[in-house]
XYZ file of C-alpha atoms in Angstrom:
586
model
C 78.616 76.252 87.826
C 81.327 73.930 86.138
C 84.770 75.694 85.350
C 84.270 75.639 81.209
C 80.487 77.441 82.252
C 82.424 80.024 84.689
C 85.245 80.721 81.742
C 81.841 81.474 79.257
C 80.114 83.706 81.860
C 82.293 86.929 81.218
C 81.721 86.957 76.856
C 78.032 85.440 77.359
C 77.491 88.804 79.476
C 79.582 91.064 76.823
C 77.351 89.084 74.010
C 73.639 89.653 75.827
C 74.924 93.498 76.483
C 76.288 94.280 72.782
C 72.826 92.665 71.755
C 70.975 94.258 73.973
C 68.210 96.911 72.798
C 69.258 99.255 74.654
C 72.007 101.616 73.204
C 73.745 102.828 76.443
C 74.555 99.179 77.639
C 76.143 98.264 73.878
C 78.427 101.585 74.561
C 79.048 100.540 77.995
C 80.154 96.533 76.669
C 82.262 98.155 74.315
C 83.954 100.434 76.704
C 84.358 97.715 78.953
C 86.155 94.966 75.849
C 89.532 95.194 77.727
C 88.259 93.957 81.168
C 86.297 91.357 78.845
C 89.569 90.292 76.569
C 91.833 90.243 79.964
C 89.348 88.009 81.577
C 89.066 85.724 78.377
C 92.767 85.703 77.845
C 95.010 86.431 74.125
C 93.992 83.273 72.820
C 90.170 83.166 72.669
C 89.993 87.008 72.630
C 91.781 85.971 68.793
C 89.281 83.054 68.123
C 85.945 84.448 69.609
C 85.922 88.521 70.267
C 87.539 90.100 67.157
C 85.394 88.149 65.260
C 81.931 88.433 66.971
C 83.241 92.502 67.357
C 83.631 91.735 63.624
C 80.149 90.522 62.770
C 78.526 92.792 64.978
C 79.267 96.580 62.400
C 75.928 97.005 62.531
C 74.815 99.363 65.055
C 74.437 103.098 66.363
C 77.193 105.119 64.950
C 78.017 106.340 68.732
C 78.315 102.174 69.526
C 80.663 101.901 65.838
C 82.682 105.076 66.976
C 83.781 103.571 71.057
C 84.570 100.474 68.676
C 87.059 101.955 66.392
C 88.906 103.878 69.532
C 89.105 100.858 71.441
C 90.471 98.474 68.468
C 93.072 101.164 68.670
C 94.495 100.154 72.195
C 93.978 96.395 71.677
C 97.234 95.045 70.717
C 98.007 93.791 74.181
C 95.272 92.077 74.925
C 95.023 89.513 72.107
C 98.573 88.655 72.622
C 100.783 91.488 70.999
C 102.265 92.835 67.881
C 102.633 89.859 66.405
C 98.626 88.804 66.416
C 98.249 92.680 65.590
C 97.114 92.152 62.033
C 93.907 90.315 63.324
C 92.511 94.007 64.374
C 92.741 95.331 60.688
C 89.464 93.052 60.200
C 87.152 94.656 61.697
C 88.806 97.964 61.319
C 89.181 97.964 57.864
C 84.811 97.571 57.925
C 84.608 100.623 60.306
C 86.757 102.439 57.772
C 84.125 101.985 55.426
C 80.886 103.023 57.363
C 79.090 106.199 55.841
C 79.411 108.407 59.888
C 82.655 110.092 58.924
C 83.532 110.105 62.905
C 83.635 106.490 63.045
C 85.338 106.330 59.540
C 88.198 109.154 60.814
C 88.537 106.812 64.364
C 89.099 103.546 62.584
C 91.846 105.378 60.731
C 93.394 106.583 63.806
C 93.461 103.320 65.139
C 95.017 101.545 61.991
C 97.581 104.067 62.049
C 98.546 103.325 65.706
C 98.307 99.558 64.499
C 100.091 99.966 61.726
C 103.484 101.087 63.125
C 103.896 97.658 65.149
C 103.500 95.304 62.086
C 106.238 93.274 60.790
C 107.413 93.095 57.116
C 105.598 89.886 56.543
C 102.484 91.461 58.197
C 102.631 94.694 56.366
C 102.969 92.812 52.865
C 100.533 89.704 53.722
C 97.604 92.692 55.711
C 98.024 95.747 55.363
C 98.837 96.305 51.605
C 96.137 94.537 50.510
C 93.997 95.613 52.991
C 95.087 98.899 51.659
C 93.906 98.122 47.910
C 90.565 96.997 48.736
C 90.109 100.406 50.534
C 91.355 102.395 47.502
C 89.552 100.873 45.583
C 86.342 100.188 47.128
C 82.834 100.626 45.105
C 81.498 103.361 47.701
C 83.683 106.652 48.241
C 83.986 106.526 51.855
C 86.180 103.767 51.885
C 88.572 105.626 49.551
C 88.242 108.286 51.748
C 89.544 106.795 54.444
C 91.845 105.133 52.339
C 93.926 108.837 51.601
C 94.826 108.639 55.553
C 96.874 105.365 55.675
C 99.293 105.564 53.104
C 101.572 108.759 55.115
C 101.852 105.778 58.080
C 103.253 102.650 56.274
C 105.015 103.861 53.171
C 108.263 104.344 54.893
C 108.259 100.464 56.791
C 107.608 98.720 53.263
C 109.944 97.673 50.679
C 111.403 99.890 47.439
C 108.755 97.853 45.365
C 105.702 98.280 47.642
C 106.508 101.927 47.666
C 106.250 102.733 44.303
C 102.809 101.033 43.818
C 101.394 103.116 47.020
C 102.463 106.016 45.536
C 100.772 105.264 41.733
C 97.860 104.522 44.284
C 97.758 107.668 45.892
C 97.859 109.122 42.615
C 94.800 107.507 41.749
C 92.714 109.101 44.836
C 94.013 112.269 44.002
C 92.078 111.985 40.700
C 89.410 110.343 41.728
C 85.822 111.369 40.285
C 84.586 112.057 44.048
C 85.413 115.470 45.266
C 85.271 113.988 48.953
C 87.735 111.790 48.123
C 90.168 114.051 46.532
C 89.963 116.535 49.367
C 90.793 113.618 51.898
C 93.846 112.899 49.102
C 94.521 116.776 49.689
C 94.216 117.117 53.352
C 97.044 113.789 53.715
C 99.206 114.804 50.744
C 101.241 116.986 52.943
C 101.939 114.047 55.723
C 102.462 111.914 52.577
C 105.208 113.697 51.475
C 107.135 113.974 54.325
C 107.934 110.733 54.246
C 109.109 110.691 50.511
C 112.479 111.171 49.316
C 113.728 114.849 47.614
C 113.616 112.888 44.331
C 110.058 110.949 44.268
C 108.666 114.627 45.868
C 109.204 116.061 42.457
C 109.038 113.514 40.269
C 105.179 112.106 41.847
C 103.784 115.053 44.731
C 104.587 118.131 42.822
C 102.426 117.050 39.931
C 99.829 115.956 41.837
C 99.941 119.135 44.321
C 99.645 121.545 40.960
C 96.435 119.061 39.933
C 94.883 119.104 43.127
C 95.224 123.039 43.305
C 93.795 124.013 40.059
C 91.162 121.255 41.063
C 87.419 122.752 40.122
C 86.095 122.318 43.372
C 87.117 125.300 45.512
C 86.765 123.092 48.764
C 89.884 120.917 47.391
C 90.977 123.920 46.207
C 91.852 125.477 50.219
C 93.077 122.363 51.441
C 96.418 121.874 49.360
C 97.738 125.514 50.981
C 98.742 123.520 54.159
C 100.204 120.889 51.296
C 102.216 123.414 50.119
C 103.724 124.806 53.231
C 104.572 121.287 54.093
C 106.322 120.352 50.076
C 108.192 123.720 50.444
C 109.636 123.162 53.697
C 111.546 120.317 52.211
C 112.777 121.832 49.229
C 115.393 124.493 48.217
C 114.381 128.195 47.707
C 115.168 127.920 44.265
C 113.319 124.641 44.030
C 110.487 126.266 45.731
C 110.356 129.251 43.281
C 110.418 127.253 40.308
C 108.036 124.881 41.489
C 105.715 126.652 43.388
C 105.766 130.736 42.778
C 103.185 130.592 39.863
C 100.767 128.775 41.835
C 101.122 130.904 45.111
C 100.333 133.645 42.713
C 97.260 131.812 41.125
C 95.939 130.984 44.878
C 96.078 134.604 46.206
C 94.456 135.400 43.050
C 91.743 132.577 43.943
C 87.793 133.323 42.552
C 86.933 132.071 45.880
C 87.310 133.804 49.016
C 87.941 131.020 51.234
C 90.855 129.827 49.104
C 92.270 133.271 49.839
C 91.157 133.214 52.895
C 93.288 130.201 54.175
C 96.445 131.760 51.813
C 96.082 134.825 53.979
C 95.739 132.663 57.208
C 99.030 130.640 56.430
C 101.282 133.411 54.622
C 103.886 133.562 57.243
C 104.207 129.765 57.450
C 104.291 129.810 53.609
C 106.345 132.706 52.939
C 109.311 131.014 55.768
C 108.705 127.549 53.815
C 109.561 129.007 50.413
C 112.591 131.179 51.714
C 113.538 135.016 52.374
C 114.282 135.753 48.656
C 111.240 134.846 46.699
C 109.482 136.194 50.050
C 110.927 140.270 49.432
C 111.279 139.488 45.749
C 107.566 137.967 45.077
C 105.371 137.750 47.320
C 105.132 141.243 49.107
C 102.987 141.969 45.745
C 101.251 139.162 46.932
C 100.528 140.297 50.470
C 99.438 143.822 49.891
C 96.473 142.275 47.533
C 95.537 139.835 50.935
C 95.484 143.047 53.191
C 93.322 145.091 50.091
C 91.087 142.249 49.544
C 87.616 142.724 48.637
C 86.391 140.056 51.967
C 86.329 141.146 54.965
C 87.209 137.622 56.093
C 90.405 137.360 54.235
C 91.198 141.120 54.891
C 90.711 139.723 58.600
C 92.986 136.471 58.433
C 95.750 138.962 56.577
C 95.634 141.557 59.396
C 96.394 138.806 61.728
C 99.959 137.700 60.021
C 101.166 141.127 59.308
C 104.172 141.378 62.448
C 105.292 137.855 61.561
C 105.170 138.798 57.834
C 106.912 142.174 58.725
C 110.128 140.027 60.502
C 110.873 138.461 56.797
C 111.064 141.575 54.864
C 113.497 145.332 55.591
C 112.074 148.351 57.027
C 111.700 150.118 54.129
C 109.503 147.494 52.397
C 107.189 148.201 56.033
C 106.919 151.573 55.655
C 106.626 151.887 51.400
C 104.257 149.226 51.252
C 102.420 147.352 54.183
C 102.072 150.264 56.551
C 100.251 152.370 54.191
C 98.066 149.114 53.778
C 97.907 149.070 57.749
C 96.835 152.503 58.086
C 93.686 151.854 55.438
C 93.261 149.069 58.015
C 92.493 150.717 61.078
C 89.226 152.265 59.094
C 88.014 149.434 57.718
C 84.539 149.250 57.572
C 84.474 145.782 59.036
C 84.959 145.630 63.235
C 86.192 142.221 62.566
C 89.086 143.077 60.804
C 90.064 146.148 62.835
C 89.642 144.376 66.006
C 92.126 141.759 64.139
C 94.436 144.515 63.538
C 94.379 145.643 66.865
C 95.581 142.796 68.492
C 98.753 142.182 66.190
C 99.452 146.111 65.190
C 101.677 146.242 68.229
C 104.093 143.432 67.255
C 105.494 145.694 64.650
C 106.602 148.559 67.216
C 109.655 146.092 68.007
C 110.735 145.660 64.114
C 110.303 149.375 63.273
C 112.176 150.438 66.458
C 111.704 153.444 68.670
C 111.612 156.187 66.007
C 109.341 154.965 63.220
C 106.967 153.824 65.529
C 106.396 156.917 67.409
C 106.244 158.651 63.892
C 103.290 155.728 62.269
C 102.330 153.617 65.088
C 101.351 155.973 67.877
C 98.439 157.441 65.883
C 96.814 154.462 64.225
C 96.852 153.211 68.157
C 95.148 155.942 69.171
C 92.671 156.321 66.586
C 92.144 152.480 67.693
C 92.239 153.378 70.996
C 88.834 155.713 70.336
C 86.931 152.768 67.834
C 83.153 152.611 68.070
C 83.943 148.803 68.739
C 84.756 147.385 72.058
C 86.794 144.425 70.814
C 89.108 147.171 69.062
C 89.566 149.149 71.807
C 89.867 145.914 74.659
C 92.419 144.277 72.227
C 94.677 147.372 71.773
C 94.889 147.604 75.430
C 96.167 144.180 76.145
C 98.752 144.020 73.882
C 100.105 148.196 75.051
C 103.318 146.454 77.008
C 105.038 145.506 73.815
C 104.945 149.437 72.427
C 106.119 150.520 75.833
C 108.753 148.353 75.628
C 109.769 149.718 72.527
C 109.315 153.786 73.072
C 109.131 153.665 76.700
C 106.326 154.490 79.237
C 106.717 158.827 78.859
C 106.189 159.026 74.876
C 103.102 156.509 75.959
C 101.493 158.023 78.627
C 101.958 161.363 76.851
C 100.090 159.887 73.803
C 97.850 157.590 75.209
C 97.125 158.669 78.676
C 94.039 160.856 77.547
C 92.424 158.217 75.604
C 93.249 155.382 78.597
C 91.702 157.535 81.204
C 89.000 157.964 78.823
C 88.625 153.924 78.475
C 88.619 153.759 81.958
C 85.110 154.992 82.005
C 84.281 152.877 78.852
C 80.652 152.001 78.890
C 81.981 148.035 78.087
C 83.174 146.759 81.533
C 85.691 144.192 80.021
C 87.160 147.304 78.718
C 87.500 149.043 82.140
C 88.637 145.619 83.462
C 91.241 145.870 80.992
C 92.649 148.895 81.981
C 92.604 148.282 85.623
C 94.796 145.225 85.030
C 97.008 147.711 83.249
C 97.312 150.452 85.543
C 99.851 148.776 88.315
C 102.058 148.647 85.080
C 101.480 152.217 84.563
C 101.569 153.039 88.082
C 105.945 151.584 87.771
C 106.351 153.491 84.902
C 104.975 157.109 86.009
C 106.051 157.480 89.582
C 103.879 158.023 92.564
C 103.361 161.756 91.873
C 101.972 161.526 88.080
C 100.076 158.456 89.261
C 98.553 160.501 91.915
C 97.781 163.669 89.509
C 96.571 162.220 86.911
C 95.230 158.296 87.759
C 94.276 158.345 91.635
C 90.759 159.696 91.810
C 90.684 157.222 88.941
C 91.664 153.992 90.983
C 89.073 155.073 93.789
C 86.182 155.434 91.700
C 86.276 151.830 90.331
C 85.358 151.074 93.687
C 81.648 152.343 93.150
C 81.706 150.707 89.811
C 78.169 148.971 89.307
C 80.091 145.930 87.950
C 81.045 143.565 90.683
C 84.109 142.405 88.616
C 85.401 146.262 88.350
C 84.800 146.903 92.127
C 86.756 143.015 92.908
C 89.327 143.990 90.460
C 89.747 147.609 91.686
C 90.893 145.941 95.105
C 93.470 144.171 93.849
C 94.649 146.478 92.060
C 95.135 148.525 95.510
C 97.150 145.486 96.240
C 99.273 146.333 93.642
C 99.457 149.808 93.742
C 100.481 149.167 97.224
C 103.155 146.661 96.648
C 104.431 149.443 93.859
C 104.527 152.561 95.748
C 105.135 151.408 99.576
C 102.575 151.231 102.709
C 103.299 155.004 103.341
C 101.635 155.965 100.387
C 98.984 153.449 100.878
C 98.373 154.897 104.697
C 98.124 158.931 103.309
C 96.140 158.136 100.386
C 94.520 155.024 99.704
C 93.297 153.808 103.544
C 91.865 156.682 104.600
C 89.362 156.789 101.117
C 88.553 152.642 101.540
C 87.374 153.169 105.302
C 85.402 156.190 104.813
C 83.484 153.847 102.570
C 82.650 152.138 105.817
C 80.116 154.402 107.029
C 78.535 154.738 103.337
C 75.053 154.377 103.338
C 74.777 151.951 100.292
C 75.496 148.689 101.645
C 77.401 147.959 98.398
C 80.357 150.697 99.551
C 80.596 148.723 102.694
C 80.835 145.466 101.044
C 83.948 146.969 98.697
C 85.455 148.385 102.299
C 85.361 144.653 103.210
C 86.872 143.123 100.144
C 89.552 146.060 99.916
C 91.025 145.489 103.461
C 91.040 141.955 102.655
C 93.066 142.135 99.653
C 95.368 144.860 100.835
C 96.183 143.188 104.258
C 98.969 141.022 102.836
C 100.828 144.195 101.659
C 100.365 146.460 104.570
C 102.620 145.798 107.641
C 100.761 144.429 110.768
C 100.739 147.808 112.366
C 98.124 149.745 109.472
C 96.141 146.545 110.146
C 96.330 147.107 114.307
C 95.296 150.955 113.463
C 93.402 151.848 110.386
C 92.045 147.617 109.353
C 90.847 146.213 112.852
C 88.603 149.379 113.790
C 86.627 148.733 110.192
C 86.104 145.724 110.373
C 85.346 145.487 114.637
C 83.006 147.917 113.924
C 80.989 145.985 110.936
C 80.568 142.630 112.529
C 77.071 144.796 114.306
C 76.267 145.908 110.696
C 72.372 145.509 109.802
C 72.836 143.469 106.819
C 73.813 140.132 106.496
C 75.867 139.962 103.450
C 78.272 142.849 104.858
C 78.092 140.484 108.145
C 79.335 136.901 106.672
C 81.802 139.100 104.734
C 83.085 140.325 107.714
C 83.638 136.508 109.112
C 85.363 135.558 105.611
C 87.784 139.103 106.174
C 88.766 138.046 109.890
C 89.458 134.614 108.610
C 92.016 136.049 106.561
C 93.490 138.258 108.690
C 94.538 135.525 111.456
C 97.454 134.713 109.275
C 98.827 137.700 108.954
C 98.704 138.813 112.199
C 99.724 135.647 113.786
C 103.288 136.403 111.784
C 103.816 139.209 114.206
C 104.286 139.103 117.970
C 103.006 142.130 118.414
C 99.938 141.806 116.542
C 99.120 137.939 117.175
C 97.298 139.552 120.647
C 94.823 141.092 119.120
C 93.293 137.784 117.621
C 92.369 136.710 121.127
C 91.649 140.563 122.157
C 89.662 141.312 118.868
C 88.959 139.617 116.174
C 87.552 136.185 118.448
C 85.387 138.252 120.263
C 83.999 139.252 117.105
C 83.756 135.963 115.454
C 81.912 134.537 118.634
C 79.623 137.184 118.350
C 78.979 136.537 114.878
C 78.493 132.671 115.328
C 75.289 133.362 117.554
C 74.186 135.294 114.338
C 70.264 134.820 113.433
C 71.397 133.988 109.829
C 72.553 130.743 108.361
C 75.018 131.799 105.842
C 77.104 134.335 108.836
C 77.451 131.293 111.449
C 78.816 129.110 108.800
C 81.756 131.352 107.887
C 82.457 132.902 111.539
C 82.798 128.617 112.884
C 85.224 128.348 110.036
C 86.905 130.950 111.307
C 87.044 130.242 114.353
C 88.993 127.016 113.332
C 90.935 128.943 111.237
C 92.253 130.986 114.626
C 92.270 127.698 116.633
């Protein structure tokens, strides 16, 4: 092969592959264009691959959408930013394709492209590259048009500027209702990069005609575009720009306008300032948490705490906690179960008193919902109100409905509890624990969930890293290894895992005493599962022992013995994991 044949080989293969019939080798050509372009070099990757990439928009949409990423990323190899405007080609065609995946990747790309252009390349490529996309016949270019003015308006000149934004005018009255919500969904990135001065004179207009727009899916989008206007202006600017509107939004026909008001009202009500928010838009606020969707009653629930933190105490109590408590009945599980998990964040804004007075019974009315989700979320988030009130007024007020939970007939909801009680367990002392929560602790071991019964034994763990290995020796030991002789295998199995999890808090002599007999005397157990168990248990027990000199003995004494024993076992799965643990002692 002569040396002009061997420098064709590499894009005749990339040609035969992105022609081939089959789709995965195309993708896999594509994927591969940088090994391709590095073994062509800058030069003829210019001359022959952008434009036979170019030619070839005419495929699979998977095929068009690995294109547009990997135009993206392709600065380097056709010689660098200043050959850069050769990728807007083919780009600017993918931008235009009807798959809106491949469309929305071409526009990443230009916008990564776009940033490393010159002046001269800006104004020779990309503005008019950006006019024939605004203005293309078919509304898909114009969509993806609405995404590329945020990216270059601030490198162009005074002149330039003023044209793009009479452009993006345009798309935001377009006649296509996709392409005004893609003029809605950039507005707000748009007008970041706009002076104080062009933001009212050209984005507030356009914002107020885009959100009376007839089309409710337009409609939704321009509450983000708001959040991001207001954050730039003054709180009087806001309220004299803005406040009528908010009004008219929360006020929406359609739900899912009011839905994504509710969903954003702290990030709107901080954008537009502290005054208007206690002045206006409390009003505002009590209609989200009344409204007549559950959805939007829902997406409220969820902003009430951070909604709380802008406005005084007695605005809480006079008018969102009365809104709260209607709440916690809803007929909808959705939106209690919302409730639930932000309810708690107001306990640290109303303080200790108010929230013992108005909190503490709404939590334990959702502490007893139908609903699982209610009940689980409640749980999780308890730490925050003890915080606040402390763990006595708590466990005085809750403890009968947690112990309740704890025998939930949803296991995620016992599992919930159990990771709560060590917390508990710090706050009550070792003699409530033991009155009212011990017989408690034991019996998830006999749960019929495996996750309660592995969960239960690290939460001995706990409980014995919280109340010392005395305790653990008088009250907990003695209960795990009677399990040991249970006849349900399944009792056994938990005596295994507990001993195993509580060995690393337990000094080395419970584990000489109480651990070693247990677990000596169920290597010879009859089934097989308690028996590889065993071999995993010993395994880790050599490291704790071996920390002592007076316990590191008994490896050789007892626990090899064992393990040699159980590597002669009949069964597979046992002589596995007593070798390994063999090593392990080795």
């Amino acid at each position: 092969m002569n040396p002009e044949s061997e420098e064709l080989y590499p894009i005749a293969i990339l040609i035969d592959e992105l022609r081939h019939d089959d789709v995965s080798l195309r993708l896999n050509a594509i994927k591969r264009l940088n090994t391709i372009a590095l073994a062509l070099g800058p030069q003829r990757a210019r001359e022959e691959l952008i434009p036979f990439l170019d030619e070839s928009i005419d495929d699979e949409d998977e095929v068009l959408l690995a294109l547009a990423g990997e135009l993206g990323d392709f600065v380097e190899y056709i010689g660098g930013a200043q050959y850069a405007h050769i990728l807007l080609q083919p780009l600017e065609n993918l931008a235009a394709v009807e798959e809106t995946m491949v469309r929305d990747k071409a526009v990443e790309s230009l916008n990564k492209i776009c940033p490393l252009l010159s002046q001269a390349q800006l104004e020779q490529y990309y503005i008019p590259l950006l006019k024939r996309l605004s203005s293309g016949d078919w509304f898909t270019s114009r969509t993806s048009a609405a995404g590329l003015y945020a990216c270059g308006y601030p490198l162009v000149s005074p002149a330039h500027q003023a044209d793009m934004r009479k452009a993006f005018g345009q798309l935001c009255m377009d006649d296509t209702p996709m392409v005004r919500r893609a003029a809605a969904t950039n507005l707000g990135i748009f007008a970041k990069k706009l002076s104080k001065e062009h933001l009212i004179s050209d984005i507030i207009p356009l914002f107020n005609k885009l959100a009376q727009d007839e089309q409710d899916s337009v409609r939704l989008l321009t509450v983000t575009d708001l959040v991001a206007i207001a954050e730039q202006l003054s709180p009087e600017e806001s309220k004299a720009y803005f406040l009528q509107t908010l009004k008219a939004m929360v006020a929406d026909k359609s739900w899912r306008v009011r839905y994504m008001i509710a969903d954003n009202f702290v990030k709107l009500s901080e954008a537009v300032g502290q005054e208007i928010t206690r002045e206006d838009l409390v009003g505002a606020f009590v209609r989200l948490l009344k409204d007549n969707e559950a959805e939007v009653r829902t997406a409220a629930s969820g902003q009430v705490p951070g909604f709380a933190k802008l406005v005084d105490g007695e605005t809480i109590l006079n008018y969102i906690l009365p809104c709260v408590k209607d709440l916690v009945t809803d007929t909808s599980q959705h939106v209690r179960a919302a409730l639930a998990m932000q309810i708690s964040g107001l306990a640290p804004i109303l303080g200790k008193e108010a929230t013992t007075e108005h909190l503490l019974p709404l939590f334990l009315q959702l502490l007893k919902d139908e609903f699982p989700d209610v009940r689980l979320n409640i749980i999780s988030k308890l730490e925050t109100v003890n915080q606040v009130i402390g763990i006595e007024l708590l466990s005085q007020s809750l403890l009968p409905a947690i112990v309740e939970l704890a025998e939930d007939k949803q296991w995620r909801v016992r599992l919930a509890i159990i990771d709560y009680i060590p917390l508990l367990a710090t706050q009550l002392g070792v003699q409530f624990f033991d009155e009212k929560l011990g017989a408690l602790c034991m019996s998830w071991l006999g749960d019929s969930v495996f996750s309660i019964r592995d969960a239960a034994t690290i939460n001995l763990r706990k409980l014995t890293e919280v109340f010392g290995v005395d305790w653990a020796k008088q009250t907990i030991i003695p209960k795990v290894l009677a399990m040991g002789t249970h006849p349900n295998y399944l009792y056994r199995m938990t005596t295994i895992f507990a001993i195993t999890a509580m060995a690393p808090a337990v000094t080395p002599e419970v584990i000489r005493d109480y651990i070693l007999p247990t677990v000596t005397n169920l290597v010879s157990d009859p089934i097989p599962n308690i028996r590889f168990n065993v071999a995993k248990s010993i395994e880790a027990l050599i490291p704790v022992l071996s920390q002592n000199p007076d316990t590191k003995p008994l490896i050789e004494q007892q626990l090899n013995p064992a393990l040699v024993k159980l590597s002669n076992d009949p069964d597979n799965d046992v002589r596995f994991f007593s070798q390994k643990a063999l090593l392990t002692a080795k």
